[in-house]
């Protein structure tokens, strides 16, 4: 699914290079379609009691997904934007596994003192996920390892700028500085700075959103 995975197959599993072909994945057409009316988006988000603006993460919450690092970075960004006219009420929305399975993430939220600003919504249907992608100001994906990374691709399909780890197959999808920003997976400061850079620059966010959508299409 990526050249990174191809190299892993060669070095770890010892599959001969001439027996491997890289075939990238693609987002479901639901994410590339623009048929959903804006009124539907607004009504759905209101049903979930989602307030704008928000940073989005979608995926499982397993340890290698590094969600605790995202929570820590979000707390720093919130502190730095506490008096910002537009982003003083910034939220973090996390879609994926049941939080009860991963107490470390809940502890990170409590330790960072951002409980009122973090929402865990579990799994949602594709049409609903599409609305969240489209409505998010930034999609953040700080995973420690990904063979491919379908969620960032889905966010790009929906025209949302991406902040993603510079590991595995991620940077084969996300063009650093063009469709999003790449950050070292263990660096919460870099993660927070990248999110804040997009929040602070509307023109940059729009350019990255358009470039991401065009790359997927």
Tab-separated table of C-alpha atoms in Angstrom:
chain	number	residue	atom	x	y	z
A	1	UNK	CA	0.000	0.000	0.000
A	2	UNK	CA	3.070	2.288	0.084
A	3	UNK	CA	6.765	2.255	-0.716
A	4	UNK	CA	7.397	2.278	3.026
A	5	UNK	CA	5.479	-0.986	3.430
A	6	UNK	CA	7.272	-2.394	0.395
A	7	UNK	CA	10.623	-1.690	2.084
A	8	UNK	CA	9.362	-3.323	5.297
A	9	UNK	CA	8.385	-6.442	3.353
A	10	UNK	CA	11.826	-6.576	1.800
A	11	UNK	CA	13.822	-6.008	4.995
A	12	UNK	CA	11.678	-7.696	7.658
A	13	UNK	CA	9.837	-10.485	5.840
A	14	UNK	CA	12.588	-10.936	3.215
A	15	UNK	CA	10.204	-10.902	0.254
A	16	UNK	CA	12.217	-10.424	-2.964
A	17	UNK	CA	11.830	-6.920	-4.403
A	18	UNK	CA	10.788	-8.217	-7.823
A	19	UNK	CA	7.726	-9.890	-6.256
A	20	UNK	CA	6.334	-6.653	-4.778
A	21	UNK	CA	4.329	-3.882	-6.427
A	22	UNK	CA	3.172	-0.712	-4.703
A	23	UNK	CA	-0.540	-0.030	-5.198
A	24	UNK	CA	-1.778	2.919	-3.156
A	25	UNK	CA	-5.169	2.870	-1.489
A	26	UNK	CA	-7.886	5.378	-2.295
A	27	UNK	CA	-10.617	6.978	-0.210
A	28	UNK	CA	-14.171	5.757	-0.534
A	29	UNK	CA	-16.048	7.866	-3.138
A	30	UNK	CA	-18.287	9.157	-0.344
A	31	UNK	CA	-15.411	11.435	0.702
A	32	UNK	CA	-14.754	12.831	-2.761
A	33	UNK	CA	-18.397	13.545	-3.514
A	34	UNK	CA	-19.601	17.131	-3.043
A	35	UNK	CA	-23.266	16.224	-3.243
A	36	UNK	CA	-23.989	16.638	0.472
A	37	UNK	CA	-25.711	20.019	1.069
A	38	UNK	CA	-24.256	22.402	3.645
A	39	UNK	CA	-27.583	22.413	5.507
A	40	UNK	CA	-27.152	18.706	6.199
A	41	UNK	CA	-23.650	19.330	7.594
A	42	UNK	CA	-24.904	22.029	9.970
A	43	UNK	CA	-27.847	19.993	11.221
A	44	UNK	CA	-25.700	16.920	11.837
A	45	UNK	CA	-23.050	18.811	13.783
A	46	UNK	CA	-25.745	20.457	15.881
A	47	UNK	CA	-27.139	17.007	16.665
A	48	UNK	CA	-23.726	16.049	18.062
A	49	UNK	CA	-23.510	19.389	19.948
A	50	UNK	CA	-20.266	20.253	18.166
A	51	UNK	CA	-19.020	23.803	18.543
A	52	UNK	CA	-16.602	25.495	16.168
A	53	UNK	CA	-13.712	25.713	15.596
A	54	UNK	CA	-12.201	22.282	16.205
A	55	UNK	CA	-9.183	20.118	15.481
A	56	UNK	CA	-10.140	16.584	14.400
A	57	UNK	CA	-8.597	13.157	14.892
A	58	UNK	CA	-10.245	10.065	13.406
A	59	UNK	CA	-9.047	6.500	13.830
A	60	UNK	CA	-8.405	3.948	16.532
A	61	UNK	CA	-6.970	5.087	19.865
A	62	UNK	CA	-4.387	2.326	20.224
A	63	UNK	CA	-1.033	3.322	21.752
A	64	UNK	CA	0.821	3.552	18.424
A	65	UNK	CA	-1.688	6.149	17.232
A	66	UNK	CA	-0.066	8.586	19.698
A	67	UNK	CA	-3.326	10.290	20.668
A	68	UNK	CA	-1.985	11.221	24.118
A	69	UNK	CA	0.671	13.324	22.390
A	70	UNK	CA	-2.061	15.065	20.401
A	71	UNK	CA	-3.947	15.866	23.611
A	72	UNK	CA	-0.787	17.357	25.129
A	73	UNK	CA	-0.105	19.441	22.032
A	74	UNK	CA	-3.720	20.603	21.922
A	75	UNK	CA	-3.500	21.785	25.536
A	76	UNK	CA	-0.460	23.928	24.688
A	77	UNK	CA	-2.163	25.401	21.613
A	78	UNK	CA	-5.269	26.215	23.629
A	79	UNK	CA	-3.161	28.001	26.228
A	80	UNK	CA	-1.379	30.068	23.600
A	81	UNK	CA	-4.667	31.012	21.908
A	82	UNK	CA	-6.582	31.734	25.125
A	83	UNK	CA	-7.151	35.359	24.103
A	84	UNK	CA	-7.469	34.830	20.378
A	85	UNK	CA	-10.726	36.323	19.023
A	86	UNK	CA	-11.480	33.297	16.827
A	87	UNK	CA	-9.727	30.345	18.485
A	88	UNK	CA	-10.078	31.006	22.213
A	89	UNK	CA	-12.776	28.277	22.318
A	90	UNK	CA	-10.883	25.774	20.166
A	91	UNK	CA	-12.014	22.166	20.625
A	92	UNK	CA	-10.481	18.759	19.929
A	93	UNK	CA	-12.837	16.121	18.517
A	94	UNK	CA	-11.685	12.496	18.598
A	95	UNK	CA	-13.563	9.900	16.577
A	96	UNK	CA	-12.736	6.214	16.929
A	97	UNK	CA	-12.551	3.501	19.576
A	98	UNK	CA	-14.422	3.497	22.854
A	99	UNK	CA	-12.421	5.644	25.225
A	100	UNK	CA	-12.961	3.176	28.089
A	101	UNK	CA	-10.504	0.797	26.406
A	102	UNK	CA	-7.661	3.310	26.628
A	103	UNK	CA	-7.498	4.968	30.067
A	104	UNK	CA	-4.126	6.582	29.268
A	105	UNK	CA	-5.866	8.963	26.871
A	106	UNK	CA	-8.434	9.980	29.475
A	107	UNK	CA	-5.626	10.533	31.989
A	108	UNK	CA	-3.812	12.733	29.469
A	109	UNK	CA	-6.936	14.851	29.031
A	110	UNK	CA	-7.328	15.220	32.800
A	111	UNK	CA	-3.637	15.967	33.366
A	112	UNK	CA	-3.701	18.616	30.628
A	113	UNK	CA	-6.842	20.198	32.146
A	114	UNK	CA	-8.714	20.346	28.859
A	115	UNK	CA	-11.726	18.141	29.724
A	116	UNK	CA	-14.312	20.786	28.717
A	117	UNK	CA	-12.726	21.140	25.292
A	118	UNK	CA	-12.183	17.514	24.222
A	119	UNK	CA	-15.001	15.380	22.777
A	120	UNK	CA	-14.807	11.610	22.272
A	121	UNK	CA	-17.556	10.394	19.966
A	122	UNK	CA	-16.583	6.800	19.174
A	123	UNK	CA	-17.203	5.380	15.713
A	124	UNK	CA	-19.565	7.221	13.347
A	125	UNK	CA	-21.024	6.309	9.916
A	126	UNK	CA	-19.094	7.336	6.800
A	127	UNK	CA	-21.508	10.134	5.849
A	128	UNK	CA	-21.167	11.539	9.359
A	129	UNK	CA	-17.385	11.210	9.304
A	130	UNK	CA	-17.335	13.093	6.019
A	131	UNK	CA	-19.155	16.000	7.645
A	132	UNK	CA	-16.619	16.106	10.481
A	133	UNK	CA	-13.740	16.077	8.016
A	134	UNK	CA	-15.258	18.949	6.057
A	135	UNK	CA	-16.041	21.006	9.135
A	136	UNK	CA	-12.679	20.612	10.902
A	137	UNK	CA	-10.186	23.459	10.737
A	138	UNK	CA	-7.268	21.017	10.908
A	139	UNK	CA	-7.002	17.229	10.782
A	140	UNK	CA	-4.224	15.933	13.045
A	141	UNK	CA	-2.745	12.447	12.757
A	142	UNK	CA	0.353	11.992	14.981
A	143	UNK	CA	0.729	8.206	14.591
A	144	UNK	CA	4.015	6.509	15.476
A	145	UNK	CA	3.703	4.068	12.574
A	146	UNK	CA	1.489	3.760	9.508
A	147	UNK	CA	1.935	1.595	6.467
A	148	UNK	CA	-0.351	3.932	4.540
A	149	UNK	CA	-2.677	6.193	6.538
A	150	UNK	CA	-6.162	6.235	5.061
A	151	UNK	CA	-7.640	8.822	7.452
A	152	UNK	CA	-5.358	11.688	6.303
A	153	UNK	CA	-6.228	10.794	2.711
A	154	UNK	CA	-9.947	11.019	3.544
A	155	UNK	CA	-9.416	14.401	5.199
A	156	UNK	CA	-7.531	15.643	2.134
A	157	UNK	CA	-10.376	14.404	-0.081
A	158	UNK	CA	-12.704	16.617	1.955
A	159	UNK	CA	-10.459	19.666	1.517
A	160	UNK	CA	-9.076	19.833	5.061
A	161	UNK	CA	-5.394	20.640	5.750
A	162	UNK	CA	-3.511	17.833	7.493
A	163	UNK	CA	-0.824	17.705	10.164
A	164	UNK	CA	0.743	14.240	10.117
A	165	UNK	CA	3.772	12.346	11.360
A	166	UNK	CA	6.749	12.047	9.039
A	167	UNK	CA	6.825	8.262	9.309
A	168	UNK	CA	5.940	5.175	7.286
A	169	UNK	CA	3.880	5.933	4.230
A	170	UNK	CA	2.492	9.218	5.554
A	171	UNK	CA	4.734	11.572	3.616
A	172	UNK	CA	4.007	9.656	0.438
A	173	UNK	CA	0.457	10.972	0.834
A	174	UNK	CA	0.814	14.320	2.577
A	175	UNK	CA	3.101	16.728	0.718
A	176	UNK	CA	4.821	18.732	3.449
A	177	UNK	CA	4.138	22.433	3.019
A	178	UNK	CA	1.676	21.842	0.181
A	179	UNK	CA	-1.245	19.665	1.350
A	180	UNK	CA	-0.308	19.729	5.024
A	181	UNK	CA	2.585	19.814	7.480
A	182	UNK	CA	4.787	16.896	8.522
A	183	UNK	CA	6.072	16.681	12.096
A	184	UNK	CA	8.313	14.240	14.000
A	185	UNK	CA	5.949	11.796	15.758
A	186	UNK	CA	7.470	12.227	19.223
A	187	UNK	CA	7.605	16.030	19.190
A	188	UNK	CA	4.484	17.520	20.771
A	189	UNK	CA	5.912	21.049	20.413
A	190	UNK	CA	6.292	20.596	16.650
A	191	UNK	CA	2.800	19.109	16.476
A	192	UNK	CA	1.294	22.063	18.312
A	193	UNK	CA	3.282	24.581	16.262
A	194	UNK	CA	2.067	23.003	13.002
A	195	UNK	CA	-1.573	23.100	14.110
A	196	UNK	CA	-1.212	26.703	15.246
A	197	UNK	CA	0.492	27.699	11.999
A	198	UNK	CA	-2.536	26.524	10.008
A	199	UNK	CA	-4.994	28.121	12.437
A	200	UNK	CA	-3.175	31.450	12.179
A	201	UNK	CA	-3.084	31.605	8.380
A	202	UNK	CA	-6.425	31.377	6.567
A	203	UNK	CA	-4.776	31.627	3.151
A	204	UNK	CA	-2.398	28.776	3.978
A	205	UNK	CA	-5.269	26.609	5.250
A	206	UNK	CA	-7.302	27.217	2.090
A	207	UNK	CA	-4.323	26.521	-0.199
A	208	UNK	CA	-3.514	23.291	1.622
A	209	UNK	CA	-7.156	22.226	1.566
A	210	UNK	CA	-7.431	22.790	-2.185
A	211	UNK	CA	-4.081	21.117	-2.885
A	212	UNK	CA	-5.007	18.093	-0.768
A	213	UNK	CA	-8.311	17.650	-2.540
A	214	UNK	CA	-6.642	17.976	-5.943
A	215	UNK	CA	-3.967	15.421	-4.990
A	216	UNK	CA	-6.558	12.832	-4.013
A	217	UNK	CA	-8.655	13.421	-7.098
